[in-house]
Coordinates of C-alpha atoms in Angstrom, one line a residue:
Chain A
M755 CA 0.0 0.0 0.0
N756 CA 1.4 3.3 -1.0
R757 CA 0.7 6.6 0.7
R758 CA -0.3 8.1 -2.6
E759 CA -2.9 5.5 -3.1
E760 CA -4.7 6.4 0.1
P761 CA -8.2 7.5 -0.9
D762 CA -9.5 8.6 2.5
P763 CA -8.8 12.3 2.9
T764 CA -9.5 12.3 6.6
L765 CA -7.1 9.5 7.2
A766 CA -4.5 11.1 4.9
D767 CA -4.8 14.4 6.7
A768 CA -4.5 12.6 10.1
L769 CA -1.4 10.7 8.9
D770 CA 0.2 13.9 7.5
A771 CA -0.5 15.6 10.8
Y772 CA 0.9 12.6 12.7
R773 CA 4.1 12.6 10.7
A774 CA 4.6 16.3 11.0
A775 CA 4.0 16.2 14.7
A776 CA 6.2 13.2 15.2
W777 CA 9.1 14.9 13.4
A778 CA 8.5 18.1 15.4
E779 CA 8.5 16.1 18.6
V780 CA 11.9 14.5 17.8
D781 CA 13.3 17.8 16.7
A782 CA 12.2 19.4 19.9
H783 CA 14.2 16.7 21.8
F784 CA 17.3 16.8 19.6
D785 CA 18.4 20.2 18.5
E786 CA 21.6 20.8 16.5
R787 CA 23.7 20.8 19.7
A788 CA 22.3 17.4 20.8
L789 CA 22.9 16.0 17.3
E790 CA 26.5 17.2 17.3
S791 CA 27.0 15.7 20.8
Q792 CA 25.6 12.4 19.7
R793 CA 27.8 12.4 16.6
Q794 CA 30.9 13.0 18.8
R795 CA 29.9 10.1 21.1
I796 CA 29.4 7.8 18.2
L797 CA 32.8 8.6 16.8
Q798 CA 34.3 8.2 20.2
K799 CA 32.8 4.7 20.5
V800 CA 33.9 3.9 17.0
A801 CA 37.5 4.9 17.9
Q802 CA 37.5 2.8 21.0
A803 CA 35.9 -0.1 19.4
G804 CA 39.1 -1.3 17.7
Q805 CA 41.2 -0.9 20.8
P806 CA 41.9 -3.7 23.3
A807 CA 39.8 -3.5 26.5
R808 CA 41.3 -1.6 29.4
V809 CA 41.6 -3.3 32.7
L810 CA 40.3 -1.0 35.4
A811 CA 41.6 -1.1 38.9
F812 CA 39.0 -2.0 41.5
P813 CA 38.7 -0.1 43.6
G814 CA 41.3 2.7 43.6
T815 CA 42.3 2.6 47.2
T816 CA 42.9 -1.1 47.3
T817 CA 45.6 -0.7 44.7
S818 CA 47.7 1.4 47.0
L819 CA 47.1 -0.8 50.0
R820 CA 47.8 -4.1 48.3
P821 CA 51.7 -3.7 48.2
A822 CA 51.7 -2.7 51.9
A823 CA 49.6 -5.7 52.8
G824 CA 51.9 -7.9 50.8
I825 CA 55.0 -6.5 52.5
S826 CA 53.6 -6.9 56.0
R827 CA 52.5 -10.4 55.2
R828 CA 56.0 -11.2 54.0
W829 CA 57.5 -9.7 57.1
I830 CA 55.2 -11.7 59.4
S831 CA 56.2 -14.9 57.6
A832 CA 59.9 -14.0 57.8
A833 CA 59.6 -13.2 61.5
A834 CA 57.8 -16.4 62.2
A835 CA 60.5 -18.4 60.3
A836 CA 63.3 -16.6 62.1
G837 CA 61.7 -17.2 65.5
L838 CA 61.3 -20.9 64.7
L839 CA 65.0 -21.1 63.6
V840 CA 66.2 -19.2 66.7
G841 CA 64.2 -21.5 68.9
L842 CA 65.5 -24.6 67.3
V843 CA 69.1 -23.4 67.5
T844 CA 68.7 -22.4 71.1
G845 CA 67.2 -25.8 72.0
Q846 CA 70.1 -27.6 70.2
L847 CA 72.6 -25.4 72.0
L848 CA 71.2 -26.2 75.4
H849 CA 71.7 -29.9 74.7
V850 CA 75.2 -29.4 73.3
L851 CA 76.5 -27.1 76.1
P852 CA 78.2 -28.9 79.1
G853 CA 76.0 -29.4 82.2
D854 CA 78.2 -27.0 84.3
A855 CA 77.6 -24.1 82.1
W856 CA 73.8 -24.8 82.3
V857 CA 73.9 -25.1 86.0
H858 CA 75.9 -22.0 86.3
R859 CA 73.4 -20.1 84.2
V860 CA 70.2 -21.4 85.9
A861 CA 71.4 -21.7 89.5
P862 CA 70.7 -18.3 90.8
R863 CA 67.0 -18.7 90.0
A864 CA 67.0 -22.2 91.7
A865 CA 68.5 -20.9 95.0
Q866 CA 65.6 -21.6 97.2
P867 CA 65.9 -22.9 100.8
Y868 CA 64.8 -26.5 101.0
P869 CA 61.8 -26.8 103.3
S870 CA 62.9 -29.8 105.2
G871 CA 64.8 -29.2 108.5
R872 CA 66.6 -32.5 108.5
L873 CA 68.7 -31.9 105.4
T874 CA 71.5 -29.5 105.3
L875 CA 70.9 -26.7 103.0
I876 CA 73.4 -26.6 100.3
P877 CA 74.1 -23.3 98.6
A878 CA 72.7 -23.2 95.2
V879 CA 75.8 -21.8 93.8
A880 CA 77.7 -25.1 94.0
T881 CA 80.6 -26.5 92.3
T882 CA 81.0 -30.1 91.2
D883 CA 82.5 -31.0 94.6
A884 CA 79.6 -29.5 96.4
D885 CA 77.2 -31.5 94.3
N886 CA 79.1 -34.7 95.1
A887 CA 79.0 -33.8 98.8
L888 CA 75.2 -33.3 98.6
L889 CA 74.7 -36.6 96.9
D890 CA 76.9 -38.3 99.5
A891 CA 74.9 -36.7 102.3
I892 CA 71.7 -37.9 100.8
D893 CA 73.1 -41.4 100.4
V894 CA 74.2 -41.5 104.0
A895 CA 70.8 -40.2 105.1
V896 CA 68.9 -42.8 103.2
T897 CA 71.1 -45.7 104.3
S898 CA 71.3 -44.6 108.0
R899 CA 69.6 -46.5 110.8
G900 CA 67.1 -43.8 111.5
A901 CA 65.9 -44.0 108.1
S902 CA 65.4 -47.8 108.2
D903 CA 63.4 -47.4 111.3
L904 CA 61.0 -45.2 109.6
R905 CA 60.6 -47.6 106.7
A906 CA 58.0 -49.7 108.6
F907 CA 55.8 -46.6 108.9
D908 CA 56.3 -45.9 105.3
D909 CA 55.1 -49.4 104.3
L910 CA 51.9 -48.9 106.3
T911 CA 51.0 -45.7 104.6
F912 CA 49.4 -45.4 101.2
A913 CA 52.0 -45.2 98.5
Y914 CA 51.9 -41.9 96.8
E915 CA 53.7 -41.5 93.7
P916 CA 53.6 -38.1 92.2
R917 CA 52.8 -38.1 88.5
Chain B
M362 CA 11.7 -9.2 13.0
A363 CA 11.9 -12.9 13.5
G364 CA 15.5 -13.4 12.6
R365 CA 18.5 -11.9 14.3
S366 CA 20.7 -11.5 11.2
V367 CA 21.3 -7.9 12.0
V368 CA 24.0 -7.1 9.6
D369 CA 23.4 -9.7 6.9
A370 CA 21.1 -8.1 4.4
G371 CA 20.6 -11.4 2.6
A372 CA 20.6 -12.3 -1.1
P373 CA 16.8 -11.9 -1.7
L374 CA 17.1 -8.2 -1.0
R375 CA 18.7 -7.6 -4.4
D376 CA 15.4 -8.6 -6.0
R377 CA 13.4 -6.6 -3.6
V378 CA 15.2 -3.3 -3.7
A379 CA 15.8 -1.8 -7.1
E380 CA 17.9 1.3 -7.0
T381 CA 18.8 3.3 -10.0
Q382 CA 21.0 5.8 -8.3
P383 CA 22.8 5.3 -5.0
S384 CA 21.8 7.6 -2.2
P385 CA 24.4 9.9 -0.6
A386 CA 24.6 7.6 2.4
S387 CA 25.3 4.6 0.1
V388 CA 28.1 6.6 -1.7
I389 CA 29.8 7.5 1.6
A390 CA 29.3 4.0 3.0
T391 CA 31.0 2.5 0.0
E392 CA 33.9 4.9 0.4
I393 CA 34.2 4.0 4.1
K394 CA 34.2 0.3 3.2
G395 CA 37.0 0.9 0.8
L396 CA 39.1 2.8 3.4
V397 CA 38.6 0.1 6.0
A398 CA 39.6 -2.6 3.4
R399 CA 42.8 -0.6 2.8
G400 CA 43.5 -0.4 6.5
D401 CA 43.0 3.3 6.7
R402 CA 40.7 3.3 9.7
D403 CA 41.5 6.9 10.8
Q404 CA 40.3 8.2 7.5
A405 CA 37.4 5.8 7.6
R406 CA 36.3 7.2 11.0
E407 CA 36.6 10.7 9.7
R408 CA 34.3 9.9 6.8
F409 CA 32.0 8.0 9.1
G410 CA 31.2 11.3 10.8
A411 CA 29.8 12.6 7.5
L412 CA 27.7 9.4 7.2
V413 CA 26.3 9.9 10.7
A414 CA 25.4 13.4 9.9
V415 CA 23.4 12.3 6.8
L416 CA 21.3 9.7 8.6
Q417 CA 21.2 10.8 12.1
R418 CA 18.0 12.8 12.3
R419 CA 16.0 10.3 10.3
A420 CA 17.3 7.5 12.5
L421 CA 16.3 9.4 15.6
R422 CA 12.8 9.9 14.3
V423 CA 12.3 6.2 13.7
A424 CA 13.9 5.1 17.0
F425 CA 11.9 7.7 19.0
Q426 CA 8.6 6.6 17.5
Y427 CA 9.4 3.1 18.5
L428 CA 10.8 3.7 21.9
R429 CA 8.9 6.9 22.9
N430 CA 11.9 8.0 25.1
P431 CA 14.6 10.4 24.0
D432 CA 17.4 8.7 26.0
D433 CA 16.5 5.3 24.7
A434 CA 16.3 6.6 21.1
D435 CA 19.7 8.3 21.5
E436 CA 21.2 5.0 22.7
A437 CA 19.6 2.9 20.1
V438 CA 20.9 5.2 17.3
Q439 CA 24.4 5.2 18.8
D440 CA 24.3 1.4 19.0
A441 CA 23.2 1.2 15.4
F442 CA 25.9 3.5 14.0
V443 CA 28.6 1.7 16.0
K444 CA 27.4 -1.6 14.7
V445 CA 27.4 -0.3 11.2
F446 CA 31.0 0.8 11.4
M447 CA 32.1 -2.5 13.0
H448 CA 30.5 -4.5 10.2
I449 CA 31.0 -2.2 7.3
E450 CA 32.9 -4.9 5.5
Q451 CA 29.7 -6.8 5.2
Y452 CA 27.9 -4.0 3.4
R453 CA 27.0 -4.8 -0.2
E454 CA 27.4 -1.9 -2.5
D455 CA 24.7 -3.2 -4.8
L456 CA 22.1 -2.6 -2.1
S457 CA 20.8 0.5 -0.6
F458 CA 22.8 1.5 2.5
D459 CA 19.8 3.3 3.9
V460 CA 17.8 0.1 4.0
W461 CA 20.7 -1.9 5.4
F462 CA 21.1 0.8 8.1
M463 CA 17.4 0.9 8.8
R464 CA 17.4 -2.9 9.4
I465 CA 20.2 -2.5 11.9
L466 CA 18.4 0.5 13.5
V467 CA 15.2 -1.4 13.9
N468 CA 17.0 -4.3 15.5
A469 CA 18.8 -1.9 17.8
S470 CA 15.5 -0.3 18.8
L471 CA 13.9 -3.7 19.4
D472 CA 16.8 -4.8 21.5
R473 CA 16.6 -1.6 23.6
L474 CA 12.8 -2.0 23.9
K475 CA 13.3 -5.6 25.2
A476 CA 16.0 -4.4 27.7
R477 CA 13.7 -1.7 28.9
N478 CA 10.8 -4.1 29.3
R479 CA 13.0 -6.4 31.3
Q480 CA 14.0 -3.5 33.6
Q481 CA 10.4 -2.3 34.0
R482 CA 9.3 -5.6 35.4
F483 CA 11.0 -4.6 38.6
I484 CA 10.2 -0.9 38.5
A485 CA 6.8 0.8 39.1
P486 CA 5.6 2.2 35.8
A487 CA 5.8 5.9 35.3
P488 CA 2.6 7.8 34.6
D489 CA 1.7 8.2 31.0
D490 CA 2.4 11.6 29.6
D491 CA -0.6 12.0 27.5
E492 CA -0.4 15.8 27.6
R493 CA 1.9 16.7 24.7
P494 CA 3.1 20.3 24.5
V495 CA 1.3 22.4 21.9
E496 CA 4.7 23.5 20.6
Q497 CA 5.0 20.0 19.1
V498 CA 2.2 20.7 16.7
P499 CA 3.8 21.8 13.4
A500 CA 4.4 25.5 13.1
A501 CA 2.5 25.6 9.8
E502 CA -0.7 25.2 11.8
A503 CA -1.0 28.9 12.3
S504 CA -4.4 29.5 13.8
S505 CA -5.3 28.3 17.2
E506 CA -8.3 26.3 15.8
R507 CA -6.1 24.4 13.4
R508 CA -3.5 23.9 16.1
L509 CA -6.2 22.4 18.4
L510 CA -7.5 20.2 15.6
A511 CA -4.0 19.0 14.7
R512 CA -3.2 18.3 18.3
E513 CA -6.4 16.3 18.7
R514 CA -5.6 14.3 15.6
W515 CA -2.1 13.8 16.9
E516 CA -3.3 12.4 20.1
Q517 CA -5.9 10.2 18.4
V518 CA -3.4 8.7 16.0
T519 CA -0.7 8.4 18.6
R520 CA -2.9 6.4 20.9
A521 CA -4.1 4.3 18.0
V522 CA -0.6 3.6 16.8
A523 CA 0.6 2.8 20.3
N524 CA -2.1 0.1 20.4
L525 CA -1.2 -1.5 17.2
P526 CA 0.5 -5.0 17.2
D527 CA 4.2 -4.8 17.0
R528 CA 4.6 -5.7 13.4
Q529 CA 1.9 -3.4 12.3
R530 CA 3.4 -0.6 14.4
L531 CA 6.8 -1.2 12.9
V532 CA 5.5 -1.2 9.3
F533 CA 3.4 1.8 10.0
T534 CA 6.3 3.7 11.5
L535 CA 8.7 3.0 8.7
S536 CA 6.0 3.8 6.2
Q537 CA 4.6 7.0 7.6
V538 CA 7.4 8.5 9.8
D539 CA 10.4 7.4 7.7
Q540 CA 8.4 7.4 4.4
R541 CA 9.7 4.1 3.2
T542 CA 8.2 2.2 0.4
P543 CA 6.8 -1.4 1.0
A544 CA 9.8 -2.8 -0.8
E545 CA 12.2 -0.9 1.4
I546 CA 10.3 -1.9 4.5
A547 CA 10.4 -5.5 3.3
A548 CA 14.1 -5.3 2.9
A549 CA 14.7 -3.7 6.2
T550 CA 12.5 -6.0 8.2
G551 CA 13.0 -9.3 6.5
M552 CA 9.3 -9.6 5.7
S553 CA 8.0 -10.2 2.2
A554 CA 6.6 -7.2 0.4
A555 CA 3.1 -8.8 0.4
T556 CA 3.3 -9.2 4.2
V557 CA 4.3 -5.6 4.6
R558 CA 1.3 -4.5 2.5
V559 CA -1.0 -6.6 4.6
H560 CA 0.3 -5.2 7.9
L561 CA 0.2 -1.7 6.5
F562 CA -3.4 -2.2 5.3
R563 CA -4.5 -3.6 8.7
A564 CA -2.8 -0.8 10.5
L565 CA -4.5 1.9 8.4
R566 CA -7.8 0.1 8.7
K567 CA -7.6 0.2 12.5
L568 CA -6.5 3.9 12.4
R569 CA -9.4 4.7 10.1
G570 CA -11.8 3.0 12.5
V571 CA -10.4 4.9 15.4
L572 CA -10.7 8.2 13.6
G573 CA -14.2 7.3 12.3
E574 CA -15.4 6.5 15.8
Q575 CA -14.1 9.8 17.2
A576 CA -15.2 11.9 14.3

């Protein structure tokens, strides 16, 4: 159906009015400046269409924080590894060092008076001879008669073995 | 618009559209296609600006009639032009570029219409703006009486067109707003020329009925 074949003048007039008003409506929305703006946007899109897609940082603040977070994480890992290494070496050294050196180092903290009144208090800062003397004294005390007398009482009591 | 072959005009179009002289848009499009083929994309983009200027206003008229929203029409026209440039190698110089472009534009408008309908499922509908400004009536309608009459006709026809089925509305818009022949509409929409005539006949019959009832 062609427009020129339209016989109804009322309909033809209405269609002409419709077309004219439709064009005027669009022209009211899109003046010359809007058309120019649209043209520039189209050309911009066309120019960008052939280029590879950009990778946008998300979000901006995280980008600056990420290296710092990485560094701190690395430092924490390094510190943990160093601490473990130092602990292992120290532990090995404690076993390797001679007993005297260990005693010399820890003795001041162990210098507590023994609560029992029977045993002679031995100074904590002891040499090897003093240790031997202490062990001798204990041996004598255990094998002495007074101690054997007390053994009967010991057998009557409930055996307590500390864990 | 059953198929989605947006940029492939198809072989039967050669038989449907007979052009004796290429349109200005066809001439520029052929030139752009040649520039792109030679790898001179900068020059092609420059010429593409001229092509946009030739077709821009007509494209906006069609898109706006279909979408009834200036922003959507703006986006649809931009999408159509960008798509044209991206697929300019597929343009066949023996066919009318205007028809090829119209086909792309109609598809772009339909795509945007579908996208808008999807969005509006979740959004409360805006009130219809039935009151159109008097300034939209053509300036040729000088007297107030004629302006009033033209406005009344505009509103009647607009309402009637809005109530047409999709295909009839598409054919009517291309025929009456863009002033395309049935052969061009057939080429742009993928329908046969006979189908276009049937849709146009039915659309005009409904409009005549609406106008007859209100006369």
